[in-house]
Amino acid sequence: MSELPTTEPKAGRKTGRKAEPKADRKAGPKAEQAGPKAKQLAEHSDRQAEPAALPVFKTYKLFVGGKFPRSESGRVYEVTDARGEWLANAPLASRKDARDAVVAARKAFPGWSGATAYNRGQVLYRVAEMLQGRREQFPADEVDAAVDRWVWYAGWTDKVAQVAGGANPVAGPFFNLSTPEPTGVVAVLAPQRSPLLGLVSALAPVIATGNTAVVVASESAPLPALALAEALATSDVPPGVVNILSGRTAELAPPLAAHQDVNAIDLTGAPSDLAAELEATAADTIKRVRRPSPTGESPTGEEDWRADPGTSRLLAYLETKTVWHPMGT
């Protein structure tokens, strides 16, 4: 009986492995070359099959008393860009939030108004430094001008008394001196179309002169104001000196205009029909009211925020105290 043919090597052949079938030997290198490509294609198809990551939009918070609370109402609203794309969520502040902000501002007023003018200037300059370091978070076309505006008002803190005060000539042996003092708590309705530079231009002179502020951010573009709050929290501004609310201007402005512990209100960001109503409400508590400047307006209907601001906003929230003192005593 004859033996079947075998593929094993004969004895004495110099090899240490079994012989492979011809078909396998020919296909081997091609299979090895195709292996990595096939693996890459498989991985690519797996990645294509995976669903896209769900975007997580940031939800900002209010800035009250140096802290970041959620709105008392628990409400938020979507903030979109010019193309209508969703950017983030902003808190929809309530009347209760506005009252809490006034309480925080009043609590901070004695310490801030009692600080030296030089110290307040240092604090404002520190805010400019923090804003410069966070420039990527703000509108590129406004951030440099906003930093310059903070520095400009920082330089005025220890000079405004020389402009607003002085010695008065009187008949008689007396010294008669006039000295400016801060008004108190100021409600600021921020500009609607210039959410950073306009906001800084309205806010900085309020705190530069020793007042504390409750700010209602631009309703349609609140993110620069809410991002500024984060910069303020990491600067040297004492808690409660600046409080920032976001939401509907028509909802937050009336309770601030009627609040007996608010001493002045800036109507810059109020629509014309609402501004007249707020001014009448503010008169009941004898508030100082600042209307938008009718001069130097931009094509948008707001003030030209890039123009020289002058001293009008610095002097708007100062009271004049006059002291008589006999000579020779």
mmCIF file with all atom_site columns, N, CA and C in Angstrom, residues 225-281:
data_model
loop_
_atom_site.group_PDB
_atom_site.id
_atom_site.type_symbol
_atom_site.label_atom_id
_atom_site.label_alt_id
_atom_site.label_comp_id
_atom_site.label_asym_id
_atom_site.label_entity_id
_atom_site.label_seq_id
_atom_site.pdbx_PDB_ins_code
_atom_site.Cartn_x
_atom_site.Cartn_y
_atom_site.Cartn_z
_atom_site.occupancy
_atom_site.B_iso_or_equiv
_atom_site.pdbx_formal_charge
_atom_site.auth_seq_id
_atom_site.auth_comp_id
_atom_site.auth_asym_id
_atom_site.auth_atom_id
_atom_site.pdbx_PDB_model_num
ATOM 1   N N  . ALA A 1 225 ? -21.488 91.846  30.047 1.00 0.00 ? 225 ALA A N  1
ATOM 2   C CA . ALA A 1 225 ? -21.676 92.305  31.433 1.00 0.00 ? 225 ALA A CA 1
ATOM 3   C C  . ALA A 1 225 ? -21.477 91.156  32.414 1.00 0.00 ? 225 ALA A C  1
ATOM 4   N N  . LEU A 1 226 ? -22.003 89.970  32.091 1.00 0.00 ? 226 LEU A N  1
ATOM 5   C CA . LEU A 1 226 ? -21.864 88.822  32.974 1.00 0.00 ? 226 LEU A CA 1
ATOM 6   C C  . LEU A 1 226 ? -20.417 88.330  33.013 1.00 0.00 ? 226 LEU A C  1
ATOM 7   N N  . ALA A 1 227 ? -19.709 88.436  31.898 1.00 0.00 ? 227 ALA A N  1
ATOM 8   C CA . ALA A 1 227 ? -18.286 88.092  31.886 1.00 0.00 ? 227 ALA A CA 1
ATOM 9   C C  . ALA A 1 227 ? -17.473 89.133  32.659 1.00 0.00 ? 227 ALA A C  1
ATOM 10  N N  . LEU A 1 228 ? -17.889 90.402  32.582 1.00 0.00 ? 228 LEU A N  1
ATOM 11  C CA . LEU A 1 228 ? -17.223 91.445  33.367 1.00 0.00 ? 228 LEU A CA 1
ATOM 12  C C  . LEU A 1 228 ? -17.371 91.166  34.853 1.00 0.00 ? 228 LEU A C  1
ATOM 13  N N  . ALA A 1 229 ? -18.514 90.623  35.254 1.00 0.00 ? 229 ALA A N  1
ATOM 14  C CA . ALA A 1 229 ? -18.718 90.274  36.662 1.00 0.00 ? 229 ALA A CA 1
ATOM 15  C C  . ALA A 1 229 ? -17.659 89.285  37.134 1.00 0.00 ? 229 ALA A C  1
ATOM 16  N N  . GLU A 1 230 ? -17.291 88.337  36.278 1.00 0.00 ? 230 GLU A N  1
ATOM 17  C CA . GLU A 1 230 ? -16.264 87.367  36.645 1.00 0.00 ? 230 GLU A CA 1
ATOM 18  C C  . GLU A 1 230 ? -14.902 88.055  36.805 1.00 0.00 ? 230 GLU A C  1
ATOM 19  N N  . ALA A 1 231 ? -14.643 89.068  35.981 1.00 0.00 ? 231 ALA A N  1
ATOM 20  C CA . ALA A 1 231 ? -13.393 89.821  36.130 1.00 0.00 ? 231 ALA A CA 1
ATOM 21  C C  . ALA A 1 231 ? -13.413 90.650  37.413 1.00 0.00 ? 231 ALA A C  1
ATOM 22  N N  . LEU A 1 232 ? -14.560 91.242  37.741 1.00 0.00 ? 232 LEU A N  1
ATOM 23  C CA . LEU A 1 232 ? -14.679 92.033  38.964 1.00 0.00 ? 232 LEU A CA 1
ATOM 24  C C  . LEU A 1 232 ? -14.484 91.166  40.203 1.00 0.00 ? 232 LEU A C  1
ATOM 25  N N  . ALA A 1 233 ? -14.981 89.937  40.143 1.00 0.00 ? 233 ALA A N  1
ATOM 26  C CA . ALA A 1 233 ? -14.881 89.048  41.294 1.00 0.00 ? 233 ALA A CA 1
ATOM 27  C C  . ALA A 1 233 ? -13.443 88.665  41.604 1.00 0.00 ? 233 ALA A C  1
ATOM 28  N N  . THR A 1 234 ? -12.569 88.682  40.601 1.00 0.00 ? 234 THR A N  1
ATOM 29  C CA . THR A 1 234 ? -11.166 88.327  40.804 1.00 0.00 ? 234 THR A CA 1
ATOM 30  C C  . THR A 1 234 ? -10.273 89.556  40.917 1.00 0.00 ? 234 THR A C  1
ATOM 31  N N  . SER A 1 235 ? -10.865 90.741  40.946 1.00 0.00 ? 235 SER A N  1
ATOM 32  C CA . SER A 1 235 ? -10.098 91.969  41.126 1.00 0.00 ? 235 SER A CA 1
ATOM 33  C C  . SER A 1 235 ? -10.233 92.410  42.586 1.00 0.00 ? 235 SER A C  1
ATOM 34  N N  . ASP A 1 236 ? -9.904  93.656  42.862 1.00 0.00 ? 236 ASP A N  1
ATOM 35  C CA . ASP A 1 236 ? -9.927  94.152  44.244 1.00 0.00 ? 236 ASP A CA 1
ATOM 36  C C  . ASP A 1 236 ? -11.211 94.892  44.590 1.00 0.00 ? 236 ASP A C  1
ATOM 37  N N  . VAL A 1 237 ? -12.236 94.832  43.747 1.00 0.00 ? 237 VAL A N  1
ATOM 38  C CA . VAL A 1 237 ? -13.490 95.518  44.027 1.00 0.00 ? 237 VAL A CA 1
ATOM 39  C C  . VAL A 1 237 ? -14.177 94.831  45.202 1.00 0.00 ? 237 VAL A C  1
ATOM 40  N N  . PRO A 1 238 ? -14.478 95.550  46.284 1.00 0.00 ? 238 PRO A N  1
ATOM 41  C CA . PRO A 1 238 ? -15.126 94.911  47.440 1.00 0.00 ? 238 PRO A CA 1
ATOM 42  C C  . PRO A 1 238 ? -16.501 94.367  47.081 1.00 0.00 ? 238 PRO A C  1
ATOM 43  N N  . PRO A 1 239 ? -16.934 93.302  47.747 1.00 0.00 ? 239 PRO A N  1
ATOM 44  C CA . PRO A 1 239 ? -18.256 92.724  47.472 1.00 0.00 ? 239 PRO A CA 1
ATOM 45  C C  . PRO A 1 239 ? -19.369 93.752  47.652 1.00 0.00 ? 239 PRO A C  1
ATOM 46  N N  . GLY A 1 240 ? -20.294 93.789  46.703 1.00 0.00 ? 240 GLY A N  1
ATOM 47  C CA . GLY A 1 240 ? -21.438 94.677  46.793 1.00 0.00 ? 240 GLY A CA 1
ATOM 48  C C  . GLY A 1 240 ? -21.258 96.027  46.138 1.00 0.00 ? 240 GLY A C  1
ATOM 49  N N  . VAL A 1 241 ? -20.031 96.397  45.809 1.00 0.00 ? 241 VAL A N  1
ATOM 50  C CA . VAL A 1 241 ? -19.816 97.696  45.165 1.00 0.00 ? 241 VAL A CA 1
ATOM 51  C C  . VAL A 1 241 ? -20.447 97.701  43.775 1.00 0.00 ? 241 VAL A C  1
ATOM 52  N N  . VAL A 1 242 ? -20.314 96.594  43.049 1.00 0.00 ? 242 VAL A N  1
ATOM 53  C CA . VAL A 1 242 ? -20.956 96.436  41.737 1.00 0.00 ? 242 VAL A CA 1
ATOM 54  C C  . VAL A 1 242 ? -21.802 95.176  41.781 1.00 0.00 ? 242 VAL A C  1
ATOM 55  N N  . ASN A 1 243 ? -23.073 95.302  41.418 1.00 0.00 ? 243 ASN A N  1
ATOM 56  C CA . ASN A 1 243 ? -23.994 94.173  41.345 1.00 0.00 ? 243 ASN A CA 1
ATOM 57  C C  . ASN A 1 243 ? -24.604 94.172  39.951 1.00 0.00 ? 243 ASN A C  1
ATOM 58  N N  . ILE A 1 244 ? -24.597 93.009  39.290 1.00 0.00 ? 244 ILE A N  1
ATOM 59  C CA . ILE A 1 244 ? -25.009 92.938  37.894 1.00 0.00 ? 244 ILE A CA 1
ATOM 60  C C  . ILE A 1 244 ? -26.168 91.960  37.744 1.00 0.00 ? 244 ILE A C  1
ATOM 61  N N  . LEU A 1 245 ? -27.255 92.464  37.152 1.00 0.00 ? 245 LEU A N  1
ATOM 62  C CA . LEU A 1 245 ? -28.448 91.668  36.879 1.00 0.00 ? 245 LEU A CA 1
ATOM 63  C C  . LEU A 1 245 ? -28.651 91.578  35.377 1.00 0.00 ? 245 LEU A C  1
ATOM 64  N N  . SER A 1 246 ? -29.167 90.448  34.927 1.00 0.00 ? 246 SER A N  1
ATOM 65  C CA . SER A 1 246 ? -29.546 90.310  33.524 1.00 0.00 ? 246 SER A CA 1
ATOM 66  C C  . SER A 1 246 ? -31.009 89.905  33.461 1.00 0.00 ? 246 SER A C  1
ATOM 67  N N  . GLY A 1 247 ? -31.650 90.281  32.375 1.00 0.00 ? 247 GLY A N  1
ATOM 68  C CA . GLY A 1 247 ? -33.066 89.964  32.221 1.00 0.00 ? 247 GLY A CA 1
ATOM 69  C C  . GLY A 1 247 ? -33.774 91.041  31.430 1.00 0.00 ? 247 GLY A C  1
ATOM 70  N N  . ARG A 1 248 ? -35.044 91.211  31.705 1.00 0.00 ? 248 ARG A N  1
ATOM 71  C CA . ARG A 1 248 ? -35.859 92.175  30.972 1.00 0.00 ? 248 ARG A CA 1
ATOM 72  C C  . ARG A 1 248 ? -35.760 93.549  31.637 1.00 0.00 ? 248 ARG A C  1
ATOM 73  N N  . THR A 1 249 ? -35.307 94.531  30.877 1.00 0.00 ? 249 THR A N  1
ATOM 74  C CA . THR A 1 249 ? -35.175 95.890  31.412 1.00 0.00 ? 249 THR A CA 1
ATOM 75  C C  . THR A 1 249 ? -36.512 96.419  31.905 1.00 0.00 ? 249 THR A C  1
ATOM 76  N N  . ALA A 1 250 ? -37.573 96.139  31.166 1.00 0.00 ? 250 ALA A N  1
ATOM 77  C CA . ALA A 1 250 ? -38.897 96.634  31.548 1.00 0.00 ? 250 ALA A CA 1
ATOM 78  C C  . ALA A 1 250 ? -39.396 96.005  32.841 1.00 0.00 ? 250 ALA A C  1
ATOM 79  N N  . GLU A 1 251 ? -38.860 94.863  33.219 1.00 0.00 ? 251 GLU A N  1
ATOM 80  C CA . GLU A 1 251 ? -39.264 94.193  34.456 1.00 0.00 ? 251 GLU A CA 1
ATOM 81  C C  . GLU A 1 251 ? -38.436 94.651  35.648 1.00 0.00 ? 251 GLU A C  1
ATOM 82  N N  . LEU A 1 252 ? -37.140 94.910  35.438 1.00 0.00 ? 252 LEU A N  1
ATOM 83  C CA . LEU A 1 252 ? -36.234 95.231  36.541 1.00 0.00 ? 252 LEU A CA 1
ATOM 84  C C  . LEU A 1 252 ? -36.147 96.727  36.837 1.00 0.00 ? 252 LEU A C  1
ATOM 85  N N  . ALA A 1 253 ? -36.330 97.575  35.820 1.00 0.00 ? 253 ALA A N  1
ATOM 86  C CA . ALA A 1 253 ? -36.149 99.010  36.016 1.00 0.00 ? 253 ALA A CA 1
ATOM 87  C C  . ALA A 1 253 ? -37.204 99.642  36.937 1.00 0.00 ? 253 ALA A C  1
ATOM 88  N N  . PRO A 1 254 ? -38.505 99.336  36.798 1.00 0.00 ? 254 PRO A N  1
ATOM 89  C CA . PRO A 1 254 ? -39.504 99.988  37.663 1.00 0.00 ? 254 PRO A CA 1
ATOM 90  C C  . PRO A 1 254 ? -39.274 99.787  39.158 1.00 0.00 ? 254 PRO A C  1
ATOM 91  N N  . PRO A 1 255 ? -38.990 98.564  39.648 1.00 0.00 ? 255 PRO A N  1
ATOM 92  C CA . PRO A 1 255 ? -38.744 98.446  41.089 1.00 0.00 ? 255 PRO A CA 1
ATOM 93  C C  . PRO A 1 255 ? -37.499 99.189  41.553 1.00 0.00 ? 255 PRO A C  1
ATOM 94  N N  . LEU A 1 256 ? -36.498 99.322  40.689 1.00 0.00 ? 256 LEU A N  1
ATOM 95  C CA . LEU A 1 256 ? -35.302 100.094 41.058 1.00 0.00 ? 256 LEU A CA 1
ATOM 96  C C  . LEU A 1 256 ? -35.617 101.583 41.094 1.00 0.00 ? 256 LEU A C  1
ATOM 97  N N  . ALA A 1 257 ? -36.432 102.056 40.150 1.00 0.00 ? 257 ALA A N  1
ATOM 98  C CA . ALA A 1 257 ? -36.803 103.470 40.130 1.00 0.00 ? 257 ALA A CA 1
ATOM 99  C C  . ALA A 1 257 ? -37.659 103.834 41.343 1.00 0.00 ? 257 ALA A C  1
ATOM 100 N N  . ALA A 1 258 ? -38.439 102.875 41.845 1.00 0.00 ? 258 ALA A N  1
ATOM 101 C CA . ALA A 1 258 ? -39.323 103.147 42.979 1.00 0.00 ? 258 ALA A CA 1
ATOM 102 C C  . ALA A 1 258 ? -38.669 102.854 44.329 1.00 0.00 ? 258 ALA A C  1
ATOM 103 N N  . HIS A 1 259 ? -37.535 102.186 44.332 1.00 0.00 ? 259 HIS A N  1
ATOM 104 C CA . HIS A 1 259 ? -36.910 101.759 45.581 1.00 0.00 ? 259 HIS A CA 1
ATOM 105 C C  . HIS A 1 259 ? -36.429 102.979 46.380 1.00 0.00 ? 259 HIS A C  1
ATOM 106 N N  . GLN A 1 260 ? -36.798 103.030 47.646 1.00 0.00 ? 260 GLN A N  1
ATOM 107 C CA . GLN A 1 260 ? -36.442 104.183 48.473 1.00 0.00 ? 260 GLN A CA 1
ATOM 108 C C  . GLN A 1 260 ? -34.975 104.202 48.865 1.00 0.00 ? 260 GLN A C  1
ATOM 109 N N  . ASP A 1 261 ? -34.284 103.077 48.721 1.00 0.00 ? 261 ASP A N  1
ATOM 110 C CA . ASP A 1 261 ? -32.867 103.043 49.077 1.00 0.00 ? 261 ASP A CA 1
ATOM 111 C C  . ASP A 1 261 ? -31.960 103.186 47.860 1.00 0.00 ? 261 ASP A C  1
ATOM 112 N N  . VAL A 1 262 ? -32.535 103.509 46.717 1.00 0.00 ? 262 VAL A N  1
ATOM 113 C CA . VAL A 1 262 ? -31.758 103.845 45.520 1.00 0.00 ? 262 VAL A CA 1
ATOM 114 C C  . VAL A 1 262 ? -31.762 105.360 45.397 1.00 0.00 ? 262 VAL A C  1
ATOM 115 N N  . ASN A 1 263 ? -30.564 105.950 45.314 1.00 0.00 ? 263 ASN A N  1
ATOM 116 C CA . ASN A 1 263 ? -30.446 107.414 45.346 1.00 0.00 ? 263 ASN A CA 1
ATOM 117 C C  . ASN A 1 263 ? -30.386 108.064 43.974 1.00 0.00 ? 263 ASN A C  1
ATOM 118 N N  . ALA A 1 264 ? -30.068 107.296 42.947 1.00 0.00 ? 264 ALA A N  1
ATOM 119 C CA . ALA A 1 264 ? -29.975 107.865 41.595 1.00 0.00 ? 264 ALA A CA 1
ATOM 120 C C  . ALA A 1 264 ? -30.176 106.755 40.586 1.00 0.00 ? 264 ALA A C  1
ATOM 121 N N  . ILE A 1 265 ? -30.591 107.145 39.395 1.00 0.00 ? 265 ILE A N  1
ATOM 122 C CA . ILE A 1 265 ? -30.805 106.163 38.333 1.00 0.00 ? 265 ILE A CA 1
ATOM 123 C C  . ILE A 1 265 ? -30.338 106.734 36.999 1.00 0.00 ? 265 ILE A C  1
ATOM 124 N N  . ASP A 1 266 ? -29.638 105.894 36.250 1.00 0.00 ? 266 ASP A N  1
ATOM 125 C CA . ASP A 1 266 ? -29.146 106.243 34.916 1.00 0.00 ? 266 ASP A CA 1
ATOM 126 C C  . ASP A 1 266 ? -30.037 105.549 33.899 1.00 0.00 ? 266 ASP A C  1
ATOM 127 N N  . LEU A 1 267 ? -30.761 106.320 33.095 1.00 0.00 ? 267 LEU A N  1
ATOM 128 C CA . LEU A 1 267 ? -31.745 105.781 32.160 1.00 0.00 ? 267 LEU A CA 1
ATOM 129 C C  . LEU A 1 267 ? -31.176 105.506 30.768 1.00 0.00 ? 267 LEU A C  1
ATOM 130 N N  . THR A 1 268 ? -29.867 105.438 30.646 1.00 0.00 ? 268 THR A N  1
ATOM 131 C CA . THR A 1 268 ? -29.251 105.301 29.331 1.00 0.00 ? 268 THR A CA 1
ATOM 132 C C  . THR A 1 268 ? -29.822 104.136 28.527 1.00 0.00 ? 268 THR A C  1
ATOM 133 N N  . GLY A 1 269 ? -30.018 102.986 29.152 1.00 0.00 ? 269 GLY A N  1
ATOM 134 C CA . GLY A 1 269 ? -30.461 101.808 28.415 1.00 0.00 ? 269 GLY A CA 1
ATOM 135 C C  . GLY A 1 269 ? -31.957 101.602 28.358 1.00 0.00 ? 269 GLY A C  1
ATOM 136 N N  . ALA A 1 270 ? -32.738 102.587 28.802 1.00 0.00 ? 270 ALA A N  1
ATOM 137 C CA . ALA A 1 270 ? -34.197 102.449 28.800 1.00 0.00 ? 270 ALA A CA 1
ATOM 138 C C  . ALA A 1 270 ? -34.782 102.957 27.493 1.00 0.00 ? 270 ALA A C  1
ATOM 139 N N  . PRO A 1 271 ? -35.730 102.241 26.897 1.00 0.00 ? 271 PRO A N  1
ATOM 140 C CA . PRO A 1 271 ? -36.438 102.776 25.725 1.00 0.00 ? 271 PRO A CA 1
ATOM 141 C C  . PRO A 1 271 ? -37.119 104.096 26.082 1.00 0.00 ? 271 PRO A C  1
ATOM 142 N N  . SER A 1 272 ? -37.341 104.937 25.077 1.00 0.00 ? 272 SER A N  1
ATOM 143 C CA . SER A 1 272 ? -37.859 106.286 25.338 1.00 0.00 ? 272 SER A CA 1
ATOM 144 C C  . SER A 1 272 ? -39.204 106.267 26.058 1.00 0.00 ? 272 SER A C  1
ATOM 145 N N  . ASP A 1 273 ? -40.091 105.329 25.683 1.00 0.00 ? 273 ASP A N  1
ATOM 146 C CA . ASP A 1 273 ? -41.392 105.291 26.349 1.00 0.00 ? 273 ASP A CA 1
ATOM 147 C C  . ASP A 1 273 ? -41.270 104.856 27.802 1.00 0.00 ? 273 ASP A C  1
ATOM 148 N N  . LEU A 1 274 ? -40.356 103.922 28.090 1.00 0.00 ? 274 LEU A N  1
ATOM 149 C CA . LEU A 1 274 ? -40.139 103.467 29.457 1.00 0.00 ? 274 LEU A CA 1
ATOM 150 C C  . LEU A 1 274 ? -39.410 104.526 30.281 1.00 0.00 ? 274 LEU A C  1
ATOM 151 N N  . ALA A 1 275 ? -38.486 105.265 29.656 1.00 0.00 ? 275 ALA A N  1
ATOM 152 C CA . ALA A 1 275 ? -37.705 106.269 30.373 1.00 0.00 ? 275 ALA A CA 1
ATOM 153 C C  . ALA A 1 275 ? -38.594 107.338 31.000 1.00 0.00 ? 275 ALA A C  1
ATOM 154 N N  . ALA A 1 276 ? -39.621 107.781 30.275 1.00 0.00 ? 276 ALA A N  1
ATOM 155 C CA . ALA A 1 276 ? -40.527 108.803 30.819 1.00 0.00 ? 276 ALA A CA 1
ATOM 156 C C  . ALA A 1 276 ? -41.263 108.282 32.044 1.00 0.00 ? 276 ALA A C  1
ATOM 157 N N  . GLU A 1 277 ? -41.688 107.027 31.997 1.00 0.00 ? 277 GLU A N  1
ATOM 158 C CA . GLU A 1 277 ? -42.377 106.417 33.138 1.00 0.00 ? 277 GLU A CA 1
ATOM 159 C C  . GLU A 1 277 ? -41.449 106.291 34.340 1.00 0.00 ? 277 GLU A C  1
ATOM 160 N N  . LEU A 1 278 ? -40.195 105.879 34.086 1.00 0.00 ? 278 LEU A N  1
ATOM 161 C CA . LEU A 1 278 ? -39.234 105.715 35.168 1.00 0.00 ? 278 LEU A CA 1
ATOM 162 C C  . LEU A 1 278 ? -38.873 107.041 35.812 1.00 0.00 ? 278 LEU A C  1
ATOM 163 N N  . GLU A 1 279 ? -38.773 108.072 35.005 1.00 0.00 ? 279 GLU A N  1
ATOM 164 C CA . GLU A 1 279 ? -38.442 109.389 35.542 1.00 0.00 ? 279 GLU A CA 1
ATOM 165 C C  . GLU A 1 279 ? -39.541 109.886 36.485 1.00 0.00 ? 279 GLU A C  1
ATOM 166 N N  . ALA A 1 280 ? -40.793 109.659 36.100 1.00 0.00 ? 280 ALA A N  1
ATOM 167 C CA . ALA A 1 280 ? -41.903 110.057 36.972 1.00 0.00 ? 280 ALA A CA 1
ATOM 168 C C  . ALA A 1 280 ? -41.904 109.246 38.261 1.00 0.00 ? 280 ALA A C  1
ATOM 169 N N  . THR A 1 281 ? -41.590 107.966 38.166 1.00 0.00 ? 281 THR A N  1
ATOM 170 C CA . THR A 1 281 ? -41.524 107.117 39.358 1.00 0.00 ? 281 THR A CA 1
ATOM 171 C C  . THR A 1 281 ? -40.395 107.547 40.281 1.00 0.00 ? 281 THR A C  1
#
